[in-house]
XYZ file of C-alpha atoms in Angstrom:
657
model
C -37.639 -60.676 88.387
C -36.703 -59.653 84.837
C -39.621 -58.974 82.494
C -39.678 -60.744 79.120
C -40.562 -58.135 76.458
C -40.681 -60.043 73.198
C -39.511 -58.224 70.080
C -42.126 -60.163 68.119
C -44.395 -63.172 68.467
C -42.061 -66.091 69.072
C -42.394 -68.914 66.622
C -40.345 -72.143 66.848
C -40.063 -75.167 69.062
C -37.992 -77.962 70.567
C -34.897 -78.805 68.591
C -32.924 -81.963 69.290
C -29.877 -81.758 66.972
C -27.981 -84.370 68.985
C -30.284 -86.986 67.512
C -29.005 -86.254 64.034
C -25.638 -86.080 62.291
C -24.012 -82.735 61.991
C -24.575 -82.853 58.251
C -28.263 -82.243 58.803
C -27.779 -79.083 60.861
C -27.305 -76.709 57.971
C -30.503 -78.082 56.313
C -32.285 -77.331 59.627
C -31.146 -73.702 59.520
C -32.516 -73.287 55.912
C -35.807 -75.000 56.746
C -36.227 -72.956 59.933
C -35.888 -69.674 57.950
C -38.435 -70.907 55.418
C -40.829 -71.832 58.230
C -40.554 -68.442 59.896
C -38.908 -69.879 62.946
C -37.308 -67.265 65.183
C -36.644 -69.288 68.337
C -35.424 -72.845 69.182
C -35.551 -74.658 72.434
C -32.533 -76.843 73.306
C -30.940 -79.024 74.677
C -33.922 -80.212 76.772
C -32.721 -83.826 77.052
C -29.019 -83.112 76.418
C -27.488 -84.061 79.793
C -26.068 -87.401 78.576
C -24.638 -85.749 75.510
C -22.941 -82.998 77.486
C -21.630 -84.841 80.504
C -20.231 -88.311 79.782
C -19.358 -88.926 83.427
C -18.795 -86.719 86.487
C -15.503 -85.370 85.241
C -15.947 -85.394 81.469
C -17.803 -82.547 79.664
C -18.393 -82.028 75.961
C -20.064 -78.784 74.877
C -18.551 -78.789 71.370
C -21.597 -79.970 69.529
C -23.846 -77.471 71.423
C -21.383 -74.693 70.716
C -21.708 -75.302 66.989
C -25.555 -75.527 66.987
C -26.010 -72.290 69.060
C -23.559 -70.427 66.721
C -25.501 -71.668 63.647
C -28.758 -70.500 65.206
C -27.272 -67.159 66.058
C -25.798 -66.761 62.535
C -29.300 -67.262 61.175
C -30.921 -64.745 63.532
C -32.745 -67.513 65.509
C -32.918 -66.901 69.265
C -32.411 -69.634 71.782
C -34.663 -70.783 74.630
C -31.857 -72.445 76.539
C -32.791 -75.516 78.573
C -30.839 -76.517 81.592
C -30.729 -80.074 80.193
C -31.694 -81.652 83.449
C -34.940 -83.309 82.306
C -33.589 -86.805 82.037
C -30.756 -88.356 83.936
C -28.186 -90.269 81.897
C -27.387 -93.941 82.664
C -24.126 -93.142 84.404
C -25.905 -90.930 86.890
C -28.402 -93.561 88.043
C -25.808 -96.285 88.022
C -23.344 -94.392 90.224
C -26.020 -92.831 92.475
C -28.994 -95.210 92.738
C -30.553 -93.043 95.481
C -31.536 -90.609 92.741
C -34.169 -93.111 91.444
C -37.672 -92.523 92.777
C -40.032 -94.975 94.434
C -43.530 -95.222 93.011
C -46.668 -95.167 95.102
C -46.744 -99.029 94.901
C -43.532 -98.999 96.878
C -41.343 -100.256 93.991
C -38.143 -98.429 93.329
C -37.599 -97.370 89.718
C -34.675 -98.584 87.704
C -32.938 -96.421 85.210
C -34.937 -95.454 82.096
C -37.311 -92.899 80.663
C -37.434 -89.447 82.303
C -38.871 -87.928 85.520
C -37.297 -90.713 87.419
C -35.480 -88.641 90.117
C -36.418 -88.424 93.790
C -36.902 -84.703 94.735
C -35.222 -85.387 98.098
C -32.054 -86.868 96.625
C -29.004 -84.706 97.596
C -27.086 -86.243 94.707
C -29.681 -85.212 92.243
C -29.725 -81.639 93.582
C -25.912 -81.488 93.444
C -25.546 -82.935 89.951
C -28.380 -81.014 88.427
C -27.253 -77.596 89.829
C -23.679 -78.403 88.693
C -24.934 -78.885 85.162
C -27.109 -75.793 85.412
C -24.066 -73.801 86.537
C -21.940 -75.142 83.671
C -24.668 -74.198 81.153
C -24.976 -70.672 82.660
C -21.241 -70.041 82.844
C -20.786 -71.150 79.190
C -23.839 -69.606 77.523
C -25.423 -67.206 79.939
C -24.017 -64.154 78.125
C -24.387 -65.403 74.591
C -26.396 -62.938 72.578
C -28.616 -65.660 71.101
C -30.007 -66.661 74.545
C -33.384 -65.024 75.088
C -34.636 -67.055 78.094
C -33.920 -70.015 80.310
C -36.050 -73.191 80.239
C -35.558 -75.145 83.563
C -35.797 -78.937 83.086
C -39.039 -80.019 81.367
C -42.558 -80.975 82.410
C -41.808 -81.588 86.044
C -43.986 -84.197 87.767
C -44.187 -87.673 89.366
C -43.945 -87.767 93.158
C -41.756 -90.191 95.109
C -42.614 -92.388 98.159
C -39.135 -93.459 99.251
C -37.718 -93.497 102.776
C -35.795 -90.314 102.090
C -39.031 -88.611 101.219
C -40.646 -89.956 104.398
C -37.889 -88.374 106.430
C -38.172 -85.032 104.642
C -41.961 -85.177 104.962
C -41.608 -85.433 108.760
C -39.395 -82.390 108.795
C -41.891 -80.563 106.518
C -44.705 -81.432 108.991
C -42.682 -80.215 111.971
C -42.299 -76.767 110.183
C -45.917 -76.653 109.282
C -47.558 -77.811 112.538
C -44.956 -77.502 115.173
C -45.968 -80.515 117.243
C -47.046 -84.106 116.786
C -50.167 -83.405 118.839
C -51.206 -80.788 116.238
C -50.664 -83.245 113.402
C -52.877 -85.812 115.186
C -55.575 -83.240 115.677
C -55.432 -81.857 112.071
C -55.570 -85.283 110.559
C -58.092 -86.719 113.138
C -55.784 -89.628 113.867
C -58.037 -90.674 116.787
C -60.149 -92.302 114.059
C -59.500 -96.082 114.214
C -57.063 -95.504 117.046
C -54.259 -94.430 114.657
C -52.790 -91.646 116.898
C -49.039 -91.170 116.307
C -46.770 -91.229 119.405
C -43.482 -90.622 117.627
C -42.522 -88.683 114.504
C -40.765 -91.690 113.135
C -44.162 -93.505 112.767
C -45.259 -91.111 109.901
C -44.342 -92.560 106.517
C -45.029 -91.782 102.864
C -48.538 -92.973 102.004
C -47.737 -95.862 99.683
C -50.480 -98.087 98.390
C -49.966 -100.666 101.187
C -49.439 -98.051 103.911
C -51.654 -95.339 105.576
C -54.041 -94.005 103.005
C -57.210 -93.709 105.059
C -56.694 -90.123 106.184
C -57.386 -87.357 103.709
C -55.494 -84.786 105.733
C -52.263 -86.904 105.431
C -52.838 -87.440 101.688
C -53.354 -83.761 101.024
C -50.315 -82.726 103.101
C -48.213 -85.327 101.281
C -49.286 -83.873 97.952
C -48.413 -80.411 99.225
C -44.997 -81.723 100.426
C -44.189 -83.410 97.111
C -45.223 -80.378 95.096
C -42.926 -78.246 97.295
C -40.082 -80.794 97.160
C -40.160 -81.048 93.341
C -40.424 -77.183 93.187
C -37.341 -76.931 95.465
C -35.420 -78.895 92.773
C -36.504 -76.337 90.216
C -35.688 -73.407 92.557
C -32.174 -74.785 93.125
C -31.524 -74.467 89.459
C -33.281 -71.019 89.335
C -30.999 -69.733 92.145
C -27.923 -70.607 90.056
C -29.350 -68.925 86.976
C -30.329 -65.738 88.846
C -26.819 -65.625 90.342
C -25.034 -65.802 87.036
C -27.613 -64.324 84.564
C -29.966 -62.047 86.582
C -31.286 -60.329 83.478
C -32.383 -63.460 81.541
C -36.037 -64.458 82.196
C -36.725 -67.963 83.461
C -39.621 -70.373 82.780
C -40.432 -74.112 82.994
C -43.122 -75.716 80.881
C -46.253 -76.629 82.814
C -49.029 -79.028 81.676
C -52.393 -77.409 82.282
C -54.560 -79.461 84.674
C -51.661 -81.552 85.869
C -52.911 -82.765 89.306
C -49.650 -83.464 91.126
C -48.231 -79.914 91.182
C -49.706 -76.790 92.728
C -48.968 -74.414 89.871
C -50.192 -71.418 91.854
C -47.066 -71.878 94.057
C -44.815 -72.688 91.070
C -45.902 -69.595 89.149
C -44.385 -67.333 91.889
C -40.949 -68.584 90.864
C -41.382 -67.998 87.096
C -40.733 -64.796 85.150
C -43.183 -66.009 82.531
C -45.642 -68.889 82.356
C -45.284 -71.468 79.647
C -47.224 -74.599 79.051
C -47.599 -77.589 76.730
C -51.061 -77.951 75.051
C -51.985 -81.294 73.565
C -55.762 -81.536 73.089
C -57.288 -84.534 71.348
C -58.296 -83.879 67.707
C -62.004 -83.714 68.742
C -61.474 -81.611 71.791
C -64.148 -79.050 72.630
C -62.989 -75.461 72.016
C -64.182 -74.526 75.502
C -61.977 -77.252 77.037
C -58.823 -75.843 75.283
C -59.821 -72.329 76.247
C -60.199 -73.431 79.949
C -56.600 -74.727 80.169
C -55.282 -71.599 78.463
C -57.270 -69.463 80.921
C -55.968 -71.468 83.849
C -52.390 -70.992 82.762
C -52.923 -67.364 82.058
C -54.444 -66.824 85.526
C -51.318 -68.168 87.215
C -49.642 -64.816 86.635
C -52.580 -62.424 87.039
C -53.295 -62.409 83.316
C -49.798 -61.636 82.109
C -48.949 -62.878 78.584
C -47.564 -66.430 78.416
C -45.875 -68.859 76.079
C -47.413 -71.858 74.231
C -44.130 -73.809 74.685
C -45.315 -77.018 73.004
C -48.103 -78.150 70.671
C -47.951 -80.747 67.951
C -48.120 -79.419 64.451
C -49.768 -82.638 63.256
C -50.387 -85.572 65.604
C -49.474 -87.011 69.037
C -48.034 -90.414 69.685
C -49.293 -91.544 73.090
C -53.041 -91.955 72.395
C -54.710 -95.124 71.150
C -55.549 -93.431 67.828
C -53.289 -90.515 66.951
C -55.271 -88.623 64.396
C -53.879 -85.936 62.236
C -54.850 -82.309 62.840
C -57.067 -81.490 59.881
C -56.062 -78.693 57.598
C -56.579 -75.350 59.334
C -56.838 -76.698 62.848
C -53.179 -76.088 63.838
C -53.575 -72.467 62.666
C -56.928 -72.021 64.434
C -55.660 -73.477 67.762
C -52.470 -71.413 67.525
C -54.557 -68.191 67.253
C -56.862 -69.447 70.012
C -53.798 -69.579 72.251
C -52.849 -66.111 71.150
C -56.337 -64.932 71.819
C -56.019 -66.139 75.424
C -52.778 -64.360 76.010
C -49.935 -66.303 74.323
C -47.047 -64.343 72.960
C -45.260 -67.436 71.703
C -46.443 -70.172 69.390
C -44.052 -73.148 69.591
C -44.038 -76.885 68.729
C -42.847 -80.198 69.810
C -40.923 -81.061 67.745
C -38.842 -79.448 65.060
C -37.790 -82.712 63.348
C -39.129 -86.163 63.894
C -36.875 -88.365 65.876
C -35.150 -91.147 63.877
C -36.157 -93.770 66.456
C -37.407 -94.551 69.950
C -40.379 -93.386 71.915
C -41.262 -90.245 69.935
C -40.408 -91.370 66.436
C -44.026 -90.941 65.333
C -44.805 -87.813 67.348
C -45.639 -84.985 64.894
C -43.025 -82.517 63.940
C -42.622 -79.484 61.683
C -40.121 -81.551 59.587
C -41.105 -85.107 58.885
C -38.698 -87.969 58.211
C -38.697 -87.154 54.494
C -37.617 -83.565 55.269
C -39.667 -82.145 52.420
C -40.700 -78.515 52.540
C -43.584 -79.217 50.187
C -45.281 -81.392 52.870
C -48.671 -80.187 54.074
C -47.606 -79.697 57.715
C -44.465 -77.812 56.875
C -46.458 -75.599 54.550
C -49.038 -74.798 57.229
C -46.316 -73.924 59.710
C -44.554 -71.739 57.191
C -47.708 -69.908 56.280
C -48.523 -69.286 59.948
C -44.960 -68.162 60.490
C -45.351 -65.500 57.770
C -48.647 -64.322 59.328
C -47.089 -64.035 62.753
C -44.118 -62.064 61.424
C -46.540 -59.657 59.704
C -48.130 -58.842 63.098
C -44.924 -57.438 64.403
C -45.403 -56.346 68.007
C -49.104 -55.416 67.586
C -50.339 -58.335 69.701
C -47.351 -58.660 72.040
C -47.764 -57.713 75.693
C -51.524 -57.047 75.606
C -53.692 -58.536 78.278
C -56.990 -60.384 77.982
C -60.160 -58.525 79.192
C -62.460 -60.320 81.476
C -65.075 -59.383 84.110
C -65.714 -62.936 85.309
C -63.402 -65.074 87.408
C -63.617 -68.784 88.113
C -61.677 -69.892 91.238
C -59.480 -72.942 90.793
C -57.427 -74.466 93.606
C -55.152 -77.538 93.354
C -55.376 -78.242 97.085
C -59.152 -78.165 96.896
C -58.949 -80.497 93.859
C -56.964 -82.970 96.008
C -59.457 -82.605 98.876
C -62.467 -83.187 96.615
C -61.156 -86.331 95.036
C -59.603 -87.894 98.234
C -63.063 -87.536 99.833
C -64.578 -90.841 101.007
C -68.037 -89.553 99.855
C -70.655 -88.680 98.986
C -70.073 -89.875 95.381
C -67.375 -91.130 93.155
C -68.974 -88.911 90.480
C -67.857 -85.754 92.307
C -64.882 -84.945 90.101
C -63.577 -81.440 90.547
C -62.461 -80.708 86.995
C -65.711 -82.177 85.620
C -67.949 -79.653 87.426
C -65.420 -76.893 86.775
C -65.560 -77.626 83.049
C -69.293 -77.717 83.118
C -69.293 -74.085 84.381
C -66.581 -72.951 82.029
C -68.367 -74.519 79.054
C -71.623 -72.823 79.951
C -69.877 -69.464 80.124
C -68.132 -70.175 76.921
C -71.411 -70.898 75.228
C -72.744 -67.599 76.461
C -69.792 -65.799 74.827
C -68.179 -64.820 78.153
C -64.381 -64.549 78.463
C -63.292 -65.996 81.802
C -60.216 -65.694 83.928
C -59.324 -68.786 85.986
C -57.536 -67.749 89.088
C -56.588 -68.749 92.646
C -58.990 -68.091 95.505
C -56.092 -65.987 96.877
C -56.084 -63.681 93.781
C -57.055 -60.045 93.835
C -60.745 -60.151 92.838
C -61.503 -56.419 92.977
C -61.490 -55.985 89.181
C -64.205 -58.547 88.521
C -67.996 -58.121 88.376
C -68.683 -61.785 89.084
C -66.742 -64.614 90.788
C -67.725 -68.211 90.595
C -66.264 -70.998 92.792
C -67.397 -74.457 91.716
C -67.229 -77.183 94.313
C -65.113 -75.179 96.785
C -64.935 -77.970 99.334
C -61.897 -76.564 101.065
C -62.293 -73.090 102.389
C -59.006 -71.729 103.628
C -58.575 -69.099 106.376
C -59.417 -65.631 105.190
C -61.315 -66.528 102.094
C -64.846 -66.095 103.579
C -63.982 -62.594 104.804
C -62.378 -61.665 101.371
C -65.343 -62.817 99.352
C -67.790 -61.147 101.745
C -65.952 -57.813 101.157
C -66.088 -58.422 97.440
C -69.864 -58.909 97.624
C -70.341 -55.892 99.931
C -68.408 -53.847 97.369
C -70.935 -54.648 94.686
C -69.570 -57.886 93.270
C -71.663 -61.031 92.543
C -70.554 -64.390 93.967
C -71.738 -67.925 93.082
C -70.680 -71.268 94.625
C -72.073 -74.803 94.362
C -72.874 -78.015 96.003
C -70.079 -79.600 98.027
C -68.667 -76.273 99.002
C -67.660 -75.019 102.485
C -67.230 -78.550 103.796
C -63.634 -78.579 105.318
C -60.787 -76.377 106.345
C -57.300 -76.471 104.867
C -56.453 -79.793 106.668
C -59.701 -81.461 105.576
C -61.416 -81.239 108.971
C -65.156 -80.737 108.726
C -66.481 -77.295 109.876
C -68.194 -77.718 113.190
C -71.073 -75.466 112.248
C -71.927 -77.761 109.217
C -72.087 -76.725 105.600
C -71.270 -74.386 103.899
C -69.043 -73.595 106.875
C -67.667 -70.044 106.948
C -69.659 -69.172 103.818
C -73.006 -69.840 105.620
C -73.714 -66.242 106.699
C -72.870 -64.827 103.217
C -75.036 -67.400 101.451
C -77.819 -67.441 104.026
C -78.312 -71.225 103.942
C -77.614 -74.413 105.862
C -77.071 -77.617 103.872
C -78.740 -80.311 105.946
C -78.009 -83.295 103.711
C -76.505 -84.113 100.305
C -78.086 -86.860 98.137
C -75.804 -88.712 95.766
C -77.503 -89.945 92.594
C -76.048 -92.737 90.450
C -75.543 -92.164 86.707
C -78.927 -93.855 86.016
C -80.809 -91.428 88.346
C -81.906 -87.896 87.839
C -83.901 -85.194 89.516
C -85.138 -81.892 88.046
C -84.714 -78.242 88.802
C -87.788 -75.950 88.348
C -86.386 -72.676 87.253
C -88.284 -69.843 85.632
C -91.287 -72.078 84.689
C -89.029 -74.683 82.971
C -87.929 -77.990 84.255
C -84.220 -78.891 83.765
C -82.491 -82.277 84.609
C -80.041 -82.395 87.420
C -78.181 -85.132 89.167
C -74.925 -86.517 90.768
C -75.286 -84.343 93.906
C -78.482 -82.786 95.312
C -78.281 -80.701 98.494
C -81.265 -80.442 100.863
C -81.076 -76.718 101.737
C -82.491 -74.909 104.665
C -82.995 -71.190 104.127
C -81.536 -68.937 106.815
C -81.808 -65.501 105.132
C -81.614 -66.598 101.536
C -84.477 -67.140 99.105
C -85.126 -69.960 96.732
C -84.855 -69.112 93.005
C -85.366 -72.697 91.841
C -86.691 -75.831 93.491
C -86.394 -79.610 93.100
C -89.081 -81.324 91.030
C -88.866 -84.900 92.333
C -88.143 -87.304 95.248
C -88.985 -86.647 98.910
C -87.366 -83.179 98.742
C -89.523 -82.021 95.739
C -90.373 -78.386 96.230
C -87.374 -77.672 98.390
C -84.747 -75.130 97.376
C -82.251 -76.202 94.709
C -80.792 -72.753 93.774
C -80.688 -69.865 96.244
C -79.659 -66.293 96.586
C -79.024 -63.864 99.388
C -78.558 -60.456 97.809
C -75.642 -60.832 95.476
C -74.538 -64.244 96.816
C -75.863 -67.278 94.878
C -75.737 -71.028 95.585
C -76.319 -73.909 93.190
C -77.193 -76.868 95.344
C -77.111 -79.487 92.607
C -75.258 -80.441 89.500
C -77.261 -79.247 86.419
C -76.927 -80.326 82.920
C -75.876 -77.923 80.208
C -79.136 -76.241 79.202
C -80.255 -75.611 82.792
C -76.778 -74.445 83.963
C -76.629 -72.041 81.029
C -80.061 -70.614 81.864
C -79.092 -70.137 85.526
C -75.792 -68.526 84.666
C -77.323 -66.219 82.079
C -79.688 -64.850 84.681
C -76.819 -64.469 87.194
C -74.633 -62.626 84.709
C -77.356 -60.364 83.550
C -77.814 -59.186 87.122
C -74.025 -58.718 87.503
C -73.936 -56.560 84.306
C -71.816 -58.960 82.343
C -72.450 -59.664 78.703
C -70.585 -61.366 75.836
C -67.612 -59.610 74.231
C -69.496 -58.839 71.087
C -72.973 -58.512 72.637
C -74.064 -61.893 71.196
C -73.208 -65.587 71.244
C -72.780 -67.380 67.995
C -72.569 -71.085 67.789
C -68.934 -72.113 67.221
C -67.587 -68.561 67.332
C -65.231 -67.386 70.054
C -64.606 -63.712 70.649
C -61.807 -62.542 73.038
C -60.426 -59.059 73.652
C -56.729 -58.313 74.257
C -56.329 -54.601 74.777
C -57.658 -52.933 71.636
C -57.520 -56.207 69.701
C -60.571 -58.363 69.125
C -59.852 -62.054 68.253
C -62.588 -63.844 66.392
C -62.319 -67.580 65.894
C -64.765 -69.900 64.071
C -64.430 -73.374 65.513
C -67.285 -74.627 63.439
C -67.540 -76.307 59.997
C -69.799 -73.637 58.478
C -69.226 -70.010 57.691
C -70.612 -67.444 60.275
C -71.572 -63.763 59.873
C -70.323 -61.848 62.888
C -71.604 -58.426 63.905
C -68.756 -56.688 65.718
C -71.006 -54.704 68.076
C -70.522 -51.207 66.537
C -66.742 -51.315 66.518
C -64.716 -49.862 63.709
C -61.818 -52.100 62.886
C -58.993 -53.251 60.688
C -58.276 -57.002 60.312
C -54.522 -57.294 61.103
C -54.304 -60.520 59.080
C -55.896 -59.360 55.815
C -55.333 -55.569 56.352
C -59.047 -55.022 55.339
C -61.182 -52.465 57.106
C -64.323 -53.830 58.893
C -67.230 -51.460 59.411
C -70.013 -53.515 60.890
C -69.699 -57.220 60.285
C -67.526 -59.866 58.698
C -67.903 -63.440 57.466
C -65.665 -66.032 59.182
C -65.061 -69.059 57.136
C -64.953 -72.564 58.760
C -61.789 -72.613 61.052
C -61.340 -68.921 60.161
C -59.622 -66.305 62.290
C -59.689 -62.493 62.377
C -57.627 -60.202 64.553
C -59.340 -56.900 64.612
C -57.717 -53.723 65.715
C -60.709 -51.789 67.003
C -61.863 -48.275 67.804
C -65.187 -47.507 69.513
């Protein structure tokens, strides 16, 4: 795969010139230069403007725009334009339209409406990709390929049912094995012919978690195959141009760990609410960074001002866009890009924020903020580009495990995978710890501590790998509702935590589910902390209790345990207790915060020899830089021991010990 070595921090965004008359394009070029834009993504939704019918093509408008961008030294992130099918496609080939989970077939409209098993869609989309690659693949303005846009939305049609049966035959080999893996003897639902297996629509078979998980796997693979079909064309014609597609953070339907293997660089679209917790934004950046073993990535989309799909689309307050852009850079981004360049003149995204508002005034607040950031990014040159984030702690995130947790028929509807994951990430963030979020299949040898919240599904090989990690000196922690099932959602016959039992030295006899109105307590280090949602009754089989329950019939029983360097949290603790437990765990593992202290509202992240400091709070903070000598790349000022960060302030320190 080609490696994308950026010549500078990329700064730009989605450009949709086809929505505007040609008379506006020269103004766009002038405004882009004033905003410090050096890259533009287009034509993401241009299919209908390029191909009028199956025989008629018109590239003339796109030729002109690309030449204008090139003449103004603006590189192109060239989209394959396959993100939305034009009306003529769906009218001529109705099999392309997907069927929703409710069993209703879509009609033409919107985007993401294609069935991933439609041969006509594959043929037409790859034909368009080939035409784009043949025409522009060797143009000097083209820096990278952008395949489609924000893939998603599974299909439940008959064609998908047929492909699903083929997928199952490759995965399991026989119908008997499928029946065994899914436990189809339950309720007498054993299949006697492959043709009996159908897509799990709402009014069809949805009582077997193994089926549901496998269908999610199949759909993620099928949609990925559409992407790969375009990628194959691009690699054939332009093998030296890197390829990406924009992901969406914690998008549940697609297993991005598999998708990442097909990408040369990860890119994703970040749209937090205005009042989003900094830790929540950092979590999704860390998740996307972890898809490619910590390699730098692209912030492909963010709004410079406001969104348009929420009930109340608040403006980003002054300074927030800059702060969140640098937070993305701190977590590994080498590109800061926006959706969109110019506000649409009408339709669905007319009120979605843009660098250029409808008035097209360069004295507008948002334009000025973008332009100021553009100048700062240009001043950094290549000093931040290509550096990797430093972390000694890994959190293990698995899409298939996510599906397994939330398809579970018990023990509690409160058991939400991302909720407990965020609880652990937030606690680590509060302690000033930089975290990598990676797959359970990742190389863990470089970490001091590994945490796997709610690892219900333990796949073959993981227990042995994590045991070797602990035996080599690493610290491991997992939680309630872990080690429950195998990769097909069959319960482990030796009970819980299944293949992790020997490592952890425990047997989970029962799990109590508490309603939102109920609580228990954890007695830890002489302090009582509230806990709830799930409470395991733990039997010690080689482990020791490091905290106990304070209430109910299991008062005094183990709540938190350890066996050597392997720890288990048997309940869902609230923030203060979880932070206390993690602080003790990390101290033993020899992990401390980046700057040796945690300051409320201040985030500190190291990328190579660069220390990013971000003040997410509304008051100034004095930050001791832990004995480093440094120069602030933004202000060029030398820093000897400490610096004051203003509210929403940022410093990028080039440090020496």
